[in-house]
mmCIF file of C-alpha atoms in Angstrom:
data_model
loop_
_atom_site.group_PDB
_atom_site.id
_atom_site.type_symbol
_atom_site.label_atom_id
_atom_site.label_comp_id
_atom_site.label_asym_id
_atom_site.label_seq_id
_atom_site.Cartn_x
_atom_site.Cartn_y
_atom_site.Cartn_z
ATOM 1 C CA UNK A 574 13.608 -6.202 -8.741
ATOM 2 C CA UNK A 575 14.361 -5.161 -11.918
ATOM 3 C CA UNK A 576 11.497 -2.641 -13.457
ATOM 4 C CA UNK A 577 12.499 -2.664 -16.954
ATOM 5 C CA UNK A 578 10.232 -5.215 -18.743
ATOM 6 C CA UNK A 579 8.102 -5.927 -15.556
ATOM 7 C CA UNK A 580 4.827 -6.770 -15.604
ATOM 8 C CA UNK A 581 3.038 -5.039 -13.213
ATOM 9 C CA UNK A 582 -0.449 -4.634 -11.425
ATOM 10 C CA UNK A 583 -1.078 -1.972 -8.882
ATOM 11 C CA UNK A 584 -4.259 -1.929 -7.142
ATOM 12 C CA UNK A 585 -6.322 1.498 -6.323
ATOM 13 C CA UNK A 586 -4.818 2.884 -9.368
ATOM 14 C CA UNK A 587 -7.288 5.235 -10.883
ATOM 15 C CA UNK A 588 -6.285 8.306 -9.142
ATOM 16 C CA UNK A 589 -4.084 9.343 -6.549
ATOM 17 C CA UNK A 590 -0.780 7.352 -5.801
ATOM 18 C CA UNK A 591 -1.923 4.604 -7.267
ATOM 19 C CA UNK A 592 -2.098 6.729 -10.619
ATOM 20 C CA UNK A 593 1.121 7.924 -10.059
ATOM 21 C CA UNK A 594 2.687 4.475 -9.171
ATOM 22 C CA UNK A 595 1.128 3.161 -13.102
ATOM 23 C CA UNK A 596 2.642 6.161 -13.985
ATOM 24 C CA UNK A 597 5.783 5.706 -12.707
ATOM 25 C CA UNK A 598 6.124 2.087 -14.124
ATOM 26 C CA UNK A 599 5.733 3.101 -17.641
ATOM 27 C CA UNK A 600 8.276 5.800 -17.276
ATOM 28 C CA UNK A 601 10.163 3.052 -16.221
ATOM 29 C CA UNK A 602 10.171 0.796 -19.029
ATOM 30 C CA UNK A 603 7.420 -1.694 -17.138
ATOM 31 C CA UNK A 604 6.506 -3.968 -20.163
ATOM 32 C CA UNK A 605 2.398 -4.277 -19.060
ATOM 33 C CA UNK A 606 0.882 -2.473 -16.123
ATOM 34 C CA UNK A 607 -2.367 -3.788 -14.813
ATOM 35 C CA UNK A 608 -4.413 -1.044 -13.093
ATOM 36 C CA UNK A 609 -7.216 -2.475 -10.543
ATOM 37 C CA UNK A 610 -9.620 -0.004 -10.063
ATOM 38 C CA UNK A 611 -13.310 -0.720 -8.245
ATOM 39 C CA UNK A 612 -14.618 0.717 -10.988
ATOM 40 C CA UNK A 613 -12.444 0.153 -14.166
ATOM 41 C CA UNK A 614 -14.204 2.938 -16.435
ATOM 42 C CA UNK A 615 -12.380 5.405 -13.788
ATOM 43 C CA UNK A 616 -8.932 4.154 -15.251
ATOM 44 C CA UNK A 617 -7.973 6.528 -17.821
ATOM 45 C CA UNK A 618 -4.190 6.888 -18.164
ATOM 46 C CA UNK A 619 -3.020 5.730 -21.412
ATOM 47 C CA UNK A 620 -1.067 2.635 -22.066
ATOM 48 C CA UNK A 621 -2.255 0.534 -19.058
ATOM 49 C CA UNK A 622 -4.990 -2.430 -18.773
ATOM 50 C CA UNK A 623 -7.852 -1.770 -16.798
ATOM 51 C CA UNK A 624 -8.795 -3.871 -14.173
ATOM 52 C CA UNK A 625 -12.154 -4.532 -12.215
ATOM 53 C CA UNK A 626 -10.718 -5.081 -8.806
ATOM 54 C CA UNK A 627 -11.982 -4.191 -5.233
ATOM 55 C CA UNK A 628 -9.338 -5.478 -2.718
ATOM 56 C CA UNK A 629 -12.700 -6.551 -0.388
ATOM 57 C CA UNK A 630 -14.009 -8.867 -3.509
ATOM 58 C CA UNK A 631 -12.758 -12.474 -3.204
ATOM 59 C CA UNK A 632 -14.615 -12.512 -6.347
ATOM 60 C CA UNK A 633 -12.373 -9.778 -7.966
ATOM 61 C CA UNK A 634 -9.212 -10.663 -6.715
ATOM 62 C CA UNK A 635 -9.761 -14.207 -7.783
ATOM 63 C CA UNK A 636 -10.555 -13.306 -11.234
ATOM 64 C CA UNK A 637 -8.065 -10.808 -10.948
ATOM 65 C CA UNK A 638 -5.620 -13.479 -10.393
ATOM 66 C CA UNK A 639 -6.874 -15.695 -13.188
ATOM 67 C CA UNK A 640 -6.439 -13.083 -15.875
ATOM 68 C CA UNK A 641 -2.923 -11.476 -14.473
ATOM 69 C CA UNK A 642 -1.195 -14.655 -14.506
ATOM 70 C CA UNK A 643 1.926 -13.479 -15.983
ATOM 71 C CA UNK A 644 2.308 -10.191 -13.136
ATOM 72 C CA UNK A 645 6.009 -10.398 -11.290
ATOM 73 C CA UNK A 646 5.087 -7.410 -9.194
ATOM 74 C CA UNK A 647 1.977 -6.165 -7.304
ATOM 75 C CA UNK A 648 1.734 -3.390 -5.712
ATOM 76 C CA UNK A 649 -0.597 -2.930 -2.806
ATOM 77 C CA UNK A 650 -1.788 0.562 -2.466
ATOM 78 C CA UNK A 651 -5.649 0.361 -2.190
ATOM 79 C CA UNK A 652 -6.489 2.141 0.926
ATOM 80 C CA UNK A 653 -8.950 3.572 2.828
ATOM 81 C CA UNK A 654 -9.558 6.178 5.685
ATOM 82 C CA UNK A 655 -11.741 7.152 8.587
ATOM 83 C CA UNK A 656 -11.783 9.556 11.332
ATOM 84 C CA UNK A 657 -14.323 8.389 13.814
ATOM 85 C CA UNK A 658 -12.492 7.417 16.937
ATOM 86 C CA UNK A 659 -12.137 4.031 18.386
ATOM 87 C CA UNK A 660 -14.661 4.910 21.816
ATOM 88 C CA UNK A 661 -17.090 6.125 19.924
ATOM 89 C CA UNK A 662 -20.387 4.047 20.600
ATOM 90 C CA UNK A 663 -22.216 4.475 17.237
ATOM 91 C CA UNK A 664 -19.315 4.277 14.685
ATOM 92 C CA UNK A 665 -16.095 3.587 15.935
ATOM 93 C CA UNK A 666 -16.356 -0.241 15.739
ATOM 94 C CA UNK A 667 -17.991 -0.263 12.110
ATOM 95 C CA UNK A 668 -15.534 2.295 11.140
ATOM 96 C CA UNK A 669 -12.132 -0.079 12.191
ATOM 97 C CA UNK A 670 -14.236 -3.003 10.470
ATOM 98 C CA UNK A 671 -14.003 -1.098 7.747
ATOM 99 C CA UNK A 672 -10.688 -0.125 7.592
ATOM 100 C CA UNK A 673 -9.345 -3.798 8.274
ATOM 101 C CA UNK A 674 -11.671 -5.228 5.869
ATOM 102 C CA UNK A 675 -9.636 -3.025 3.091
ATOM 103 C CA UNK A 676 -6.132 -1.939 4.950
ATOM 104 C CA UNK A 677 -5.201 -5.577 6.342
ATOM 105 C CA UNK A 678 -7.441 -8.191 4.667
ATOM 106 C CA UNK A 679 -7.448 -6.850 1.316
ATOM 107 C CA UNK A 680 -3.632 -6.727 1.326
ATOM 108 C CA UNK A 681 -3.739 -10.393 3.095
ATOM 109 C CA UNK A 682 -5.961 -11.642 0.033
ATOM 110 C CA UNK A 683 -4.224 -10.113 -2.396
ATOM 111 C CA UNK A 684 -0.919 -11.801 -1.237
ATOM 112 C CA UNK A 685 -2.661 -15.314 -1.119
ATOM 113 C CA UNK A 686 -4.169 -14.656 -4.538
ATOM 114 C CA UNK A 687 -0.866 -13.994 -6.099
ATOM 115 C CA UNK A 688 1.945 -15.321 -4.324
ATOM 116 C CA UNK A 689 1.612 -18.330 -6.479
ATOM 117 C CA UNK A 690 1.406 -16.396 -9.483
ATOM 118 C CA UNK A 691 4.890 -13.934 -8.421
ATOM 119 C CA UNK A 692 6.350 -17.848 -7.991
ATOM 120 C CA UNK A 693 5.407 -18.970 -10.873
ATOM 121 C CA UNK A 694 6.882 -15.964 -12.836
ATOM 122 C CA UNK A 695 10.423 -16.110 -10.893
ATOM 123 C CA UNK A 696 9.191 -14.636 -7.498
ATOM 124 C CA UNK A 697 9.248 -10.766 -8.603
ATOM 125 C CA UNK A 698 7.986 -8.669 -5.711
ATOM 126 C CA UNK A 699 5.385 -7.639 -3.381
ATOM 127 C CA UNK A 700 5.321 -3.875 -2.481
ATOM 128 C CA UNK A 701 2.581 -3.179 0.431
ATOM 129 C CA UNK A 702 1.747 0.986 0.635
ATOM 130 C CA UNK A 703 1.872 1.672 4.679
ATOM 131 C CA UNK A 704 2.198 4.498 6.453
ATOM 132 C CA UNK A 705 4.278 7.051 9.183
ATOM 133 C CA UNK A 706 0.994 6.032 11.013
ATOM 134 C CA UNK A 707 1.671 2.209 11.042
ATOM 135 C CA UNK A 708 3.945 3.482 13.936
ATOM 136 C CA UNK A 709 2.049 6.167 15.509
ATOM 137 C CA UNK A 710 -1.655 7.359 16.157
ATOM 138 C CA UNK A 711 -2.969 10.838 16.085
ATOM 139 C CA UNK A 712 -6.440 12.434 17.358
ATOM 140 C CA UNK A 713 -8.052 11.660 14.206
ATOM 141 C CA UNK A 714 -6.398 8.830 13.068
ATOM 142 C CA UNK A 715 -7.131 6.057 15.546
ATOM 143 C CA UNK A 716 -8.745 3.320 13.562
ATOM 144 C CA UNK A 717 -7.019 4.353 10.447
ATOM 145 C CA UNK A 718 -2.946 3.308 12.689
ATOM 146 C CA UNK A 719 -4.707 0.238 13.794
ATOM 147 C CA UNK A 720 -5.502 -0.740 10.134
ATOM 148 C CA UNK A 721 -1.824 0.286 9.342
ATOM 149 C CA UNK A 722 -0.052 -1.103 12.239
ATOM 150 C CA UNK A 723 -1.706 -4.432 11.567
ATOM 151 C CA UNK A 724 -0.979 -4.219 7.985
ATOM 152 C CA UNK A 725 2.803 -3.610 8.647
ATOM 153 C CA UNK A 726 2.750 -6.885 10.955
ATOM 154 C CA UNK A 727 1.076 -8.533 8.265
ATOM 155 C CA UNK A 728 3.700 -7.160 5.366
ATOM 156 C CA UNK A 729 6.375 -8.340 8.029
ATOM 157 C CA UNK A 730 5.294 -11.998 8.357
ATOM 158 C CA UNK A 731 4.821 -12.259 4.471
ATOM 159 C CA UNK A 732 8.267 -11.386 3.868
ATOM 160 C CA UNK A 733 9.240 -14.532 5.846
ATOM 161 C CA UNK A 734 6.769 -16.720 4.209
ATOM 162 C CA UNK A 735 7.689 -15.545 0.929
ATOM 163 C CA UNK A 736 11.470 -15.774 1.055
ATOM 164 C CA UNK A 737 11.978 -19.139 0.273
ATOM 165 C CA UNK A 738 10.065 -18.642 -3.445
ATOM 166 C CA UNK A 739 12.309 -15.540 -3.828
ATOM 167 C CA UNK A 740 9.829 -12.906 -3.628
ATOM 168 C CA UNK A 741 10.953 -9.377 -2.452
ATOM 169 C CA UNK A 742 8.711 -7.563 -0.291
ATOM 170 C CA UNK A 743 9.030 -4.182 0.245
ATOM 171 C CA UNK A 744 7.089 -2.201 2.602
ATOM 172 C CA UNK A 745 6.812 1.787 1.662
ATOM 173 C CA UNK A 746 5.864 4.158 4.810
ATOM 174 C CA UNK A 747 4.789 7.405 4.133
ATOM 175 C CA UNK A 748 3.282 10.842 5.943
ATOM 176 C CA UNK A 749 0.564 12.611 4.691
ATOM 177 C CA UNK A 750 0.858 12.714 0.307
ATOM 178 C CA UNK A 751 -0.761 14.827 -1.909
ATOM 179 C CA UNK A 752 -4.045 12.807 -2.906
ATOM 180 C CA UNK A 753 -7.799 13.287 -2.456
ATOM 181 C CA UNK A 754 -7.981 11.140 0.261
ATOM 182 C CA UNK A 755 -6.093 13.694 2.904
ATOM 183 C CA UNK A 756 -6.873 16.898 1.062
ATOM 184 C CA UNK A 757 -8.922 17.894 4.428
ATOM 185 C CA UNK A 758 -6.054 17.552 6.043
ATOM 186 C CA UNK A 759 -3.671 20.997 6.671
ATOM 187 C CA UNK A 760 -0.567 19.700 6.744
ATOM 188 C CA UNK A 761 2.937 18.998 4.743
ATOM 189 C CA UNK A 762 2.477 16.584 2.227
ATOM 190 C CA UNK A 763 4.647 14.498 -0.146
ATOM 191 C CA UNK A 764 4.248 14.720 -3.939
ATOM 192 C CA UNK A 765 2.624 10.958 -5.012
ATOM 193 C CA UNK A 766 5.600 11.392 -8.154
ATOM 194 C CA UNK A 767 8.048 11.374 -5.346
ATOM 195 C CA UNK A 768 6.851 8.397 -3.109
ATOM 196 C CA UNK A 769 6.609 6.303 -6.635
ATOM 197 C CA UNK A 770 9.601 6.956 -7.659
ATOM 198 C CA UNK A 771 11.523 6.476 -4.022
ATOM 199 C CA UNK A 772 9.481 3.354 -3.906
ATOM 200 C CA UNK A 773 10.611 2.082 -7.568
ATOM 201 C CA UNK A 774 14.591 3.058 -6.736
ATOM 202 C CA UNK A 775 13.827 1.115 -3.246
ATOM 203 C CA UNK A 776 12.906 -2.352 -5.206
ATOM 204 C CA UNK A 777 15.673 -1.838 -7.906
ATOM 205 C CA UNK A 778 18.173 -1.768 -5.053
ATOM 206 C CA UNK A 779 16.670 -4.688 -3.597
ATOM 207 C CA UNK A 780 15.432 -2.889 -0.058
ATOM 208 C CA UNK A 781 12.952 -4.361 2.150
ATOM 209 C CA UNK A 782 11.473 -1.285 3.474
ATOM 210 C CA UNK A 783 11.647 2.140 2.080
ATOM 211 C CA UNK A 784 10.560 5.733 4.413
ATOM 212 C CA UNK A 785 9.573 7.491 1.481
ATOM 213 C CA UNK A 786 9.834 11.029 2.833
ATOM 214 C CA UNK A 787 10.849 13.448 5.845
ATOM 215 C CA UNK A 788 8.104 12.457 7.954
ATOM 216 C CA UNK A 789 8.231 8.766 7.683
ATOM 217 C CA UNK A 790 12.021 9.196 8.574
ATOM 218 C CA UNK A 791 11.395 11.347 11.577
ATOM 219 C CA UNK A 792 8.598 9.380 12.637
ATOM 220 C CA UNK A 793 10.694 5.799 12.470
ATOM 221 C CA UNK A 794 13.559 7.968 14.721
ATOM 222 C CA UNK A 795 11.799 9.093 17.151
ATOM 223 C CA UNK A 796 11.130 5.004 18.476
ATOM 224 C CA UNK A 797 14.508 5.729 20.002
ATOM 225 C CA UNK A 798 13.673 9.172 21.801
ATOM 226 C CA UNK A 799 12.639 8.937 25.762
ATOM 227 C CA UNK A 800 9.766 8.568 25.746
ATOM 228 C CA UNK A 801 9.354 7.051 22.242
ATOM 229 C CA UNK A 802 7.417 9.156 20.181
ATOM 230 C CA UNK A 803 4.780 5.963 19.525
ATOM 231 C CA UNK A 804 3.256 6.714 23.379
ATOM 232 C CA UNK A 805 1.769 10.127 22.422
ATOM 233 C CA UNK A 806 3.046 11.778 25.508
ATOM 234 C CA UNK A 807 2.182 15.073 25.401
#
């Protein structure tokens, strides 16, 4: 995928990584970047087009799709998190309901939205934001790697639907990065500069999955330790 005179829309990208992904497009030489936001007034970087778009909206996506038609790469970073665990009678079911509804079948309507648009503009790519915790669940992440496991199943299956119109997909796995969303959390975290830009060199070269930082790496090696680092042995 070739950056330089893309047209791009990233979704979630108000603040955050999704900022720095518009960001890093731009820097890039991205011809148009589209940036969905829920709430478009919250998109202030210059040089980009505001977008009303909230992944959970058939109504937004759809319209989303009618006005982006000439996009050759979306990138699927609008997430969401939530610490209630999965046992827990008052919250844990509406919490993973939740997290699908945005996590899996945002991404899943996103890709049905504008697959035919990526095809009609060449094929272009798909670039779906996971996570180090697709492959591995902590205390307080529970629902949140059920939401990202299923989303990395998903990003695998539309890579093979999506090969025969040409359409890279790239899936970008990450530990904890630098953004509101985990500043609770005390822990190392990735600059969102650096994921972007790992992600961007990852579809220039044409990769199908990029482990944006040390974590993700370690994380993805340790399926081969005994036990595999997946089980949560203590």
């Amino acid at each position: 995928m070739n950056i330089q005179g893309s047209i791009a829309l990233v979704t979630g990208a108000n603040r955050g990584l999704g900022l720095a992904y518009a960001k890093a497009l731009l820097d890039a030489g991205a011809r148009k970047v589209y940036a969905g936001a829920r709430d478009p007034s919250t998109v202030t970087l210059p040089g980009v087009i505001p977008v009303k778009l909230d992944v959970t909206n058939p109504q937004d996506i759809a319209a989303a799709a009618a006005l982006c038609t000439d996009v050759n790469l979306v990138i699927n970073n609008a997430g969401i998190t939530g610490a209630s665990p999965l046992l827990d009678a008052t919250e844990g079911d509406s919490t993973l309901r939740r997290l699908l509804e945005t996590n899996l079948h945002g991404i899943h309507a996103m890709a049905v939205a504008f697959a035919p648009v990526l095809k009609a503009n060449g094929g272009g790519a798909l670039v779906n934001m996971l996570s180090a915790l697709s492959w591995v669940s902590l205390d307080t992440t529970s629902a949140y790697s059920v939401s990202k496991a299923a989303a990395w199943a998903l990003t695998n299956s539309l890579r093979n639907e999506l090969r025969a119109q040409g359409t890279q997909v790239l899936a970008v796995h990450a530990g904890y990065i630098d953004t509101d969303m985990v500043s609770h959390v005390d822990a190392p975290k990735s600059s969102p500069a650096d994921i972007a830009s790992r992600t961007l060199e990852a579809l220039a070269s044409g990769a199908q999955e990029v482990l944006a930082d040390e974590t993700s790496r370690q994380v993805k090696a340790g399926f081969a330790a005994t036990p595999s680092l997946y089980l949560g042995v203590a």
